[in-house]
CSV table of C-alpha atoms and ligand atoms in Angstrom, one decimal:
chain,number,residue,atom,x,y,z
A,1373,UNK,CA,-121.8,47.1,-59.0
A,1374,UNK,CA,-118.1,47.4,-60.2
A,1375,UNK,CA,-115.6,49.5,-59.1
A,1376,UNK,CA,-114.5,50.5,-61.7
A,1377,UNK,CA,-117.8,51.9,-63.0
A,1378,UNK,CA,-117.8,55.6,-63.3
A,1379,UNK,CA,-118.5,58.3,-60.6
A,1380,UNK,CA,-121.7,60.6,-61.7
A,1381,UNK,CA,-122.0,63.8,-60.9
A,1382,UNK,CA,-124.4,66.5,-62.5
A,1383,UNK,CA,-125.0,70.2,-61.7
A,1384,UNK,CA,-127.4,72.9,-63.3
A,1385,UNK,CA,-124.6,73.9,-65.7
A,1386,UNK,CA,-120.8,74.2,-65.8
A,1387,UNK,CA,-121.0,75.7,-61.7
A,1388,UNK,CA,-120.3,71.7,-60.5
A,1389,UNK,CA,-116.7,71.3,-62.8
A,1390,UNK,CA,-115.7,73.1,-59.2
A,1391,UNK,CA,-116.3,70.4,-57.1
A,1392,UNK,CA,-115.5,67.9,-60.0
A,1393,UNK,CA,-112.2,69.4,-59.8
A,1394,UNK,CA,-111.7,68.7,-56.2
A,1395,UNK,CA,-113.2,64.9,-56.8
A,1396,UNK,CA,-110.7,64.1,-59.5
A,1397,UNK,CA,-107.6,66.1,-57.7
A,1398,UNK,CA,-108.2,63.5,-54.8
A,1399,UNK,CA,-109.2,60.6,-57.0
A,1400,UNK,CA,-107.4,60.5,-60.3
A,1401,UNK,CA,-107.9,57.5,-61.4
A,1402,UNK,CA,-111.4,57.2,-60.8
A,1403,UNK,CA,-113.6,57.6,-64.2
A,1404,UNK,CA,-115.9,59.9,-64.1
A,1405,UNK,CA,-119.6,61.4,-66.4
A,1406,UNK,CA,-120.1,65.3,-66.2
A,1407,UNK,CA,-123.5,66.4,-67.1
A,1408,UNK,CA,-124.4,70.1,-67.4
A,1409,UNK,CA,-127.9,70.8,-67.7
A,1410,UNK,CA,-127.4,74.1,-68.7
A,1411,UNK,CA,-130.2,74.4,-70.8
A,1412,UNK,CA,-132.4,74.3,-67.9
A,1413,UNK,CA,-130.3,76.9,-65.6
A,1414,UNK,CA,-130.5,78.4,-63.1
A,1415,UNK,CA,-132.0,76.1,-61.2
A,1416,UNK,CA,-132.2,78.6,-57.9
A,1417,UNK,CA,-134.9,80.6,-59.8
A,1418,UNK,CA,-137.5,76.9,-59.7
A,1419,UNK,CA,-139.6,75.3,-56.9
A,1420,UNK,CA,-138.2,72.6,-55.5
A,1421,UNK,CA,-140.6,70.3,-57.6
A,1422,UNK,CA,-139.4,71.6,-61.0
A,1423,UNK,CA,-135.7,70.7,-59.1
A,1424,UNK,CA,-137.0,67.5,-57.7
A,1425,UNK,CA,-137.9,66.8,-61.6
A,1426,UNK,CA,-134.3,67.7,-62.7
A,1427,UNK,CA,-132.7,66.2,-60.5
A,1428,UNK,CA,-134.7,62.7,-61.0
A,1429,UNK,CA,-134.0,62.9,-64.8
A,1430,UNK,CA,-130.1,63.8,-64.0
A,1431,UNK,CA,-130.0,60.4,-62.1
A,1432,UNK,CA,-131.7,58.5,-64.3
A,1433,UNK,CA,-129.2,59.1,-67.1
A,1434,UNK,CA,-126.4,59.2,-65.2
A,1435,UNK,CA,-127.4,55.4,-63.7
A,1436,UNK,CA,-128.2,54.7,-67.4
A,1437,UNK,CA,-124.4,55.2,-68.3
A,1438,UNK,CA,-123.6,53.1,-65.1
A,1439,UNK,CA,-122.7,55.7,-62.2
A,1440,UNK,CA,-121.7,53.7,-59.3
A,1441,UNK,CA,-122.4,56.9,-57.0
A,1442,UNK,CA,-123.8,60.0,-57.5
A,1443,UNK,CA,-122.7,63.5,-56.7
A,1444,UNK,CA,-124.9,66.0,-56.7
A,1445,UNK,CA,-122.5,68.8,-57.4
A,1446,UNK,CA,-125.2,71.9,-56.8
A,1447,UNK,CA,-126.3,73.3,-53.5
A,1448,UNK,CA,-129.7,73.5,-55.1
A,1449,UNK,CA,-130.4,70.3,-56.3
A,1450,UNK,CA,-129.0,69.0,-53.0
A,1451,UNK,CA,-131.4,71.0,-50.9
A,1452,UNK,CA,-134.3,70.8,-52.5
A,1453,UNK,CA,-133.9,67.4,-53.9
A,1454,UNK,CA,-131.4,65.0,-52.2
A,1455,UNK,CA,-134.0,63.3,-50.1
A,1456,UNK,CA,-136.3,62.3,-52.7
A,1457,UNK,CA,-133.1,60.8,-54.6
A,1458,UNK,CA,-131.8,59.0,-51.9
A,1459,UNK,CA,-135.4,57.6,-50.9
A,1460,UNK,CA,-135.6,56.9,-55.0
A,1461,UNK,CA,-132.4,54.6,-55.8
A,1462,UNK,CA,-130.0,52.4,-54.2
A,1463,UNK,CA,-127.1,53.9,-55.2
A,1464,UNK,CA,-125.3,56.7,-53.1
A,1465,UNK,CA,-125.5,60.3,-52.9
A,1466,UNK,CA,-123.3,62.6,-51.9
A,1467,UNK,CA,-124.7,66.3,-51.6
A,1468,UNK,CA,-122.9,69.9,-51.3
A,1469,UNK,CA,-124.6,72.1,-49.0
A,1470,UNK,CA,-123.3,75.7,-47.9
A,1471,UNK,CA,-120.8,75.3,-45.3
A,1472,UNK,CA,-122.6,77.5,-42.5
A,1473,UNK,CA,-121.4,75.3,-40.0
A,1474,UNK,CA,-117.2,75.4,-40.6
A,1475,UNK,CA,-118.3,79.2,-41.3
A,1476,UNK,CA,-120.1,79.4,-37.5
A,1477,UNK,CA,-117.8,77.3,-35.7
A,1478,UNK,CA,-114.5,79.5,-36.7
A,1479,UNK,CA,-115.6,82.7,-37.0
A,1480,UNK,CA,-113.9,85.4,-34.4
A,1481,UNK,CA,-116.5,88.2,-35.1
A,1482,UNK,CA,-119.6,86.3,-34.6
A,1483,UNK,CA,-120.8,87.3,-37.9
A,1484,UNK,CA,-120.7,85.4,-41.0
A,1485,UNK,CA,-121.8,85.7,-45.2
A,1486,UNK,CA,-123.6,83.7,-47.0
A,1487,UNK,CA,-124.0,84.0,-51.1
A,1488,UNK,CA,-126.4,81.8,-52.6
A,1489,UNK,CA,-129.3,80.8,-54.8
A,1490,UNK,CA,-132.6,82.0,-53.9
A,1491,UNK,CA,-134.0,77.9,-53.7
A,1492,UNK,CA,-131.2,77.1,-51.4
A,1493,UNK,CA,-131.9,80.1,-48.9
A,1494,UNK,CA,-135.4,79.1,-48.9
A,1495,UNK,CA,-135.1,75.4,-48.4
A,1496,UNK,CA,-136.1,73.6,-45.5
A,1497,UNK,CA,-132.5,72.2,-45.2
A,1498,UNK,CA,-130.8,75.3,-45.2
A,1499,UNK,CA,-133.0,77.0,-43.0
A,1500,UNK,CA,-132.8,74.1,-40.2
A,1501,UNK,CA,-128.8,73.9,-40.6
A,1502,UNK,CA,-128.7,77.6,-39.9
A,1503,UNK,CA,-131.3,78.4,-37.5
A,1504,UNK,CA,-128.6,76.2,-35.1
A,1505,UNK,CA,-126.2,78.6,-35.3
A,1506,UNK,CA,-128.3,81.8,-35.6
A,1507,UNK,CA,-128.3,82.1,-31.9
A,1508,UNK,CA,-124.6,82.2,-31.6
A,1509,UNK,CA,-123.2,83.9,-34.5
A,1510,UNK,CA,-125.2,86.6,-36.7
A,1511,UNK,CA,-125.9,85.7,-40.7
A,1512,UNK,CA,-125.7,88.1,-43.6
A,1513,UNK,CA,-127.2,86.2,-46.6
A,1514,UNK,CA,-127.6,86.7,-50.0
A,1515,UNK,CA,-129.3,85.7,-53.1
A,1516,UNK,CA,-126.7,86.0,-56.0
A,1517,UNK,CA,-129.9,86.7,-58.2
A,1518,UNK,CA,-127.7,86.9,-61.8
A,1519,UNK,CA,-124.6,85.5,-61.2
A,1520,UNK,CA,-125.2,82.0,-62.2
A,1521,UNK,CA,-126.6,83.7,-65.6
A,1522,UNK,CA,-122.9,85.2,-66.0
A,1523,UNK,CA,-120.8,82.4,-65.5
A,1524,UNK,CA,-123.5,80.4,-67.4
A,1525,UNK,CA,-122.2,82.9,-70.3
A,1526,UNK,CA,-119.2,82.3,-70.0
A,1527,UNK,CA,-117.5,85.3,-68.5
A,1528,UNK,CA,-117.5,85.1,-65.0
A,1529,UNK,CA,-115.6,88.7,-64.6
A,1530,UNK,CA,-118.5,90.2,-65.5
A,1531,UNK,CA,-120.1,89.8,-62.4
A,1532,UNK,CA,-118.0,92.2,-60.4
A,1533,UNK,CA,-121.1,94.8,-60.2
A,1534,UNK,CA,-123.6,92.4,-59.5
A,1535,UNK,CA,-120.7,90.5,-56.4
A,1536,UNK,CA,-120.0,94.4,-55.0
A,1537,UNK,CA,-123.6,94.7,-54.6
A,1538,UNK,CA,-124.2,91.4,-53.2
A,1539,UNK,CA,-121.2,91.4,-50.6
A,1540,UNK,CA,-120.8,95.0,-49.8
A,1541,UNK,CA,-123.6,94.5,-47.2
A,1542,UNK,CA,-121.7,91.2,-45.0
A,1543,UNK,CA,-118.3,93.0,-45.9
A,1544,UNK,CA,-120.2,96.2,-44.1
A,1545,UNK,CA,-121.3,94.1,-41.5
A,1546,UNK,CA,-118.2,92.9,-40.3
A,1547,UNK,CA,-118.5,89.4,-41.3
A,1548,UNK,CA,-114.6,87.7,-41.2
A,1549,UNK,CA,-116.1,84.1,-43.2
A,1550,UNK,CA,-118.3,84.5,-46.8
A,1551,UNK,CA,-119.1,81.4,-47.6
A,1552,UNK,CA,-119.9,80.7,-51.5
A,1553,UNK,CA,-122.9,78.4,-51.5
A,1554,UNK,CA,-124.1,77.9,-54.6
A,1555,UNK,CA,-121.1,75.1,-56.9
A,1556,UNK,CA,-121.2,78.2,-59.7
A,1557,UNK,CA,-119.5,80.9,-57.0
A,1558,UNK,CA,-115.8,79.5,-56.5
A,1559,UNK,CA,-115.5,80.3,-60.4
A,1560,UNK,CA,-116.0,84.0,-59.2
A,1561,UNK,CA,-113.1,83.9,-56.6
A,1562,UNK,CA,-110.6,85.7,-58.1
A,1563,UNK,CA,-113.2,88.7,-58.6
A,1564,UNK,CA,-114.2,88.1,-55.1
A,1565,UNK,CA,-110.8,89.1,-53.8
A,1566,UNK,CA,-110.4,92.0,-55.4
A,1567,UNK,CA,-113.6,93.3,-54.0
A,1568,UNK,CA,-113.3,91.8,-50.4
A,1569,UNK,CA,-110.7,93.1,-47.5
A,1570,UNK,CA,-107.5,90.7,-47.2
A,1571,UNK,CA,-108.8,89.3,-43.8
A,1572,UNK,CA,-112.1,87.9,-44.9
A,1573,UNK,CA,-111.8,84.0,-45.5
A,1574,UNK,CA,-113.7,83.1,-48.6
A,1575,UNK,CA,-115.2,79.2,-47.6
A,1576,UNK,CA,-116.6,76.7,-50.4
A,1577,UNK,CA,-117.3,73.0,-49.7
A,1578,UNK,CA,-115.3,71.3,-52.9
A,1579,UNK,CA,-112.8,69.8,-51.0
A,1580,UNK,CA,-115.2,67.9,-48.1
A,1581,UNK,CA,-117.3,67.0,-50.8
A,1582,UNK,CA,-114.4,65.1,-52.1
A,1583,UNK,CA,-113.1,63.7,-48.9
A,1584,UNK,CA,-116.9,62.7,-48.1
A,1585,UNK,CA,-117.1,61.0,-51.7
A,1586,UNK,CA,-113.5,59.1,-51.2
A,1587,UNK,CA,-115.1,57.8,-48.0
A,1588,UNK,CA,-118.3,56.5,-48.8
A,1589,UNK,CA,-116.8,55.1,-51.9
A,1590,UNK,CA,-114.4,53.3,-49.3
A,1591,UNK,CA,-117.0,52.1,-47.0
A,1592,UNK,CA,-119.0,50.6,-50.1
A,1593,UNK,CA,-115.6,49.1,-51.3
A,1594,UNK,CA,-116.3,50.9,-54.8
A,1595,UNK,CA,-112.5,52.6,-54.9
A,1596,UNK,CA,-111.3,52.0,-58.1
A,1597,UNK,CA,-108.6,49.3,-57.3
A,1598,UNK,CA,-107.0,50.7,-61.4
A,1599,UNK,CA,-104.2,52.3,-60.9
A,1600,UNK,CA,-103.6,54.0,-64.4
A,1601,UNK,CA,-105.5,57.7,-65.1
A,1602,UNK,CA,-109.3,57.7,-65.2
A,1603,UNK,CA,-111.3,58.3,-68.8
A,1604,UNK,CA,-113.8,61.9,-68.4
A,1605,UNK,CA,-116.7,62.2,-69.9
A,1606,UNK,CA,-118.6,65.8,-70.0
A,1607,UNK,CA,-122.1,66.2,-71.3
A,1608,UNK,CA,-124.0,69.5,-71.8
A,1609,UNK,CA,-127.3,70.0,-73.3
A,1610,UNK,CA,-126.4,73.7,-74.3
A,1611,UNK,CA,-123.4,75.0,-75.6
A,1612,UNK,CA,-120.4,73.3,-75.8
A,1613,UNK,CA,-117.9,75.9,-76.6
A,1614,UNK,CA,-118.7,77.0,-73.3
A,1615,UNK,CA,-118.6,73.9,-71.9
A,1616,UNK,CA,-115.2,73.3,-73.3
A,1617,UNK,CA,-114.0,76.6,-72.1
A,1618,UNK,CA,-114.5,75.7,-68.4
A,1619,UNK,CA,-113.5,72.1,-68.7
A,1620,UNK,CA,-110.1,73.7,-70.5
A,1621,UNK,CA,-109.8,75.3,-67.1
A,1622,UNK,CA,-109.3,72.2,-65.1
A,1623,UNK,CA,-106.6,70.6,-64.0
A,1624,UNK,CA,-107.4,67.1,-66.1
A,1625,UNK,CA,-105.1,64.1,-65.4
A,1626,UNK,CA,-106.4,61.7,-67.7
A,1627,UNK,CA,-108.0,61.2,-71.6
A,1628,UNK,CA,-111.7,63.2,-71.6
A,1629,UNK,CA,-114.3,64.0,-73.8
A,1630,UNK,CA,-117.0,66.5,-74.1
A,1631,UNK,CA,-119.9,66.1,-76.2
A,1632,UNK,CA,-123.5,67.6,-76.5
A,1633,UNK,CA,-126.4,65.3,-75.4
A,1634,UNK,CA,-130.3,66.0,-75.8
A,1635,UNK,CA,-131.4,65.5,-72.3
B,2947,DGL,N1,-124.7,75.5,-59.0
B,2947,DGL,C1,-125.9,75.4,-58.3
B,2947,DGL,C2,-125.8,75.5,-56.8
B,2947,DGL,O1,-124.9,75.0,-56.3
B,2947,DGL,C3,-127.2,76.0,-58.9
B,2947,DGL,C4,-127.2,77.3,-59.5
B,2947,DGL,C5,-128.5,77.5,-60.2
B,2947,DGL,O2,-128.7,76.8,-61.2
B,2947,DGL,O3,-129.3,78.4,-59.8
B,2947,DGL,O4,-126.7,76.0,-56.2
């Protein structure tokens, strides 16, 4: 393995460009492969086999196009799926899970929010992560049935009926932590805060996805030692004016590309 081969990372759709973001902010000059399989979203809807599935074929094209480490940029993939991966391949995962724990550990009303998909909510991963904190602190979730369909289409403020529905309860509640567990939801922030009081803190896990990437690519001495601005490549099997439209939203340091691949 070089280290200057490419970081992977794949999502259900466009949802994961979040957490790409947060990667690429910390490690520009890394190189990276983006694959959307929005053409099978939303995952959240499917049993964990049909994810398992997914996720295999994901990795299998992203080692193909030589990912030195993979991120599994969705909270459903990595709950449902991450184990088989990591059991599968030699290469690394890194996961994003919801963040109940930073959510648990700071709250000051005892009672916290959680948005996500209905696979996540009903994996085993989430429900042992939670169930040791469900003594101390009380937990209003959520399945954001719909939303992913939104930002999927492409306009993510068109979810503001379906998020006052979803959040009105934990905002109701009392909850002062929502945490947004699913990659697609931080594209929904801005909506989020015009629905939620100032107080509440809205918590995703981009950024210690990135720091957690960072390290294990330090451990495994797989840091990109190139100093100049890493190439981007971004693959969807849907549409890629959409596609484009979120990746046009980032923040991108270096030359990319998107294209459509049959996968
Ligand atoms: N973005 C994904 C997640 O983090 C999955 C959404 C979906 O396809 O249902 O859970």
């Amino acid at each position: 393995m070089a280290n200057n081969q490419p970081i992977g990372v794949f999502d259900s759709g466009v949802g994961g460009l979040s957490i790409w973001n947060e990667i690429h902010r910390l490690l520009p000059n890394e190189t990276s492969i983006y694959l959307a399989d929005s053409l099978n979203a939303p995952y959240g809807e499917r049993n964990k086999q049909e994810i398992t599935r997914l996720s295999v074929k994901n990795t299998e094209l992203l080692l193909s196009k030589g990912a030195k480490i993979i991120v599994v940029a969705c909270n459903t993939a990595t709950t449902n799926a991450i184990d088989h991966l990591r059991a599968q391949y030699d290469v690394s995962f890194i996961g994003i899970e919801p963040a109940t724990k930073p959510a648990a550990i700071s709250t000051k009303t005892g009672k916290i929010g959680i948005l996500a998909t209905k696979g996540t909510l009903a994996s085993e991963l989430y429900l042992n992560t939670s169930s040791k904190y469900r003594g101390d602190v009380e937990i209003i979730q959520t399945v954001g049935t719909g939303l992913v369909q939104i930002i999927e289409s492409g306009v993510p403020k068109d979810a503001k009926p379906l998020l006052k529905k979803y959040l009105a309860p934990m905002v109701e509640a009392g909850v002062d932590n929502i945490v947004l567990g699913c990659s697609h939801y931080p594209f929904l922030i801005d909506t989020i805060r015009t629905i939620i009081p100032e107080g509440i803190n809205i918590i995703d896990s981009g950024e210690p996805v990135a720091r957690q990437t960072e390290r294990v690519l330090r451990s495994e001495k797989l840091l990109n030692e190139d100093t100049s601005l890493g190439f981007h490549h971004f693959y969807t099997n849907a549409s890629i004016e959409i596609l484009q439209r979120f990746v046009d939203k980032l923040d991108i340091a270096g030359p990319y590309e998107t294209d459509w691949k049959d996968f």
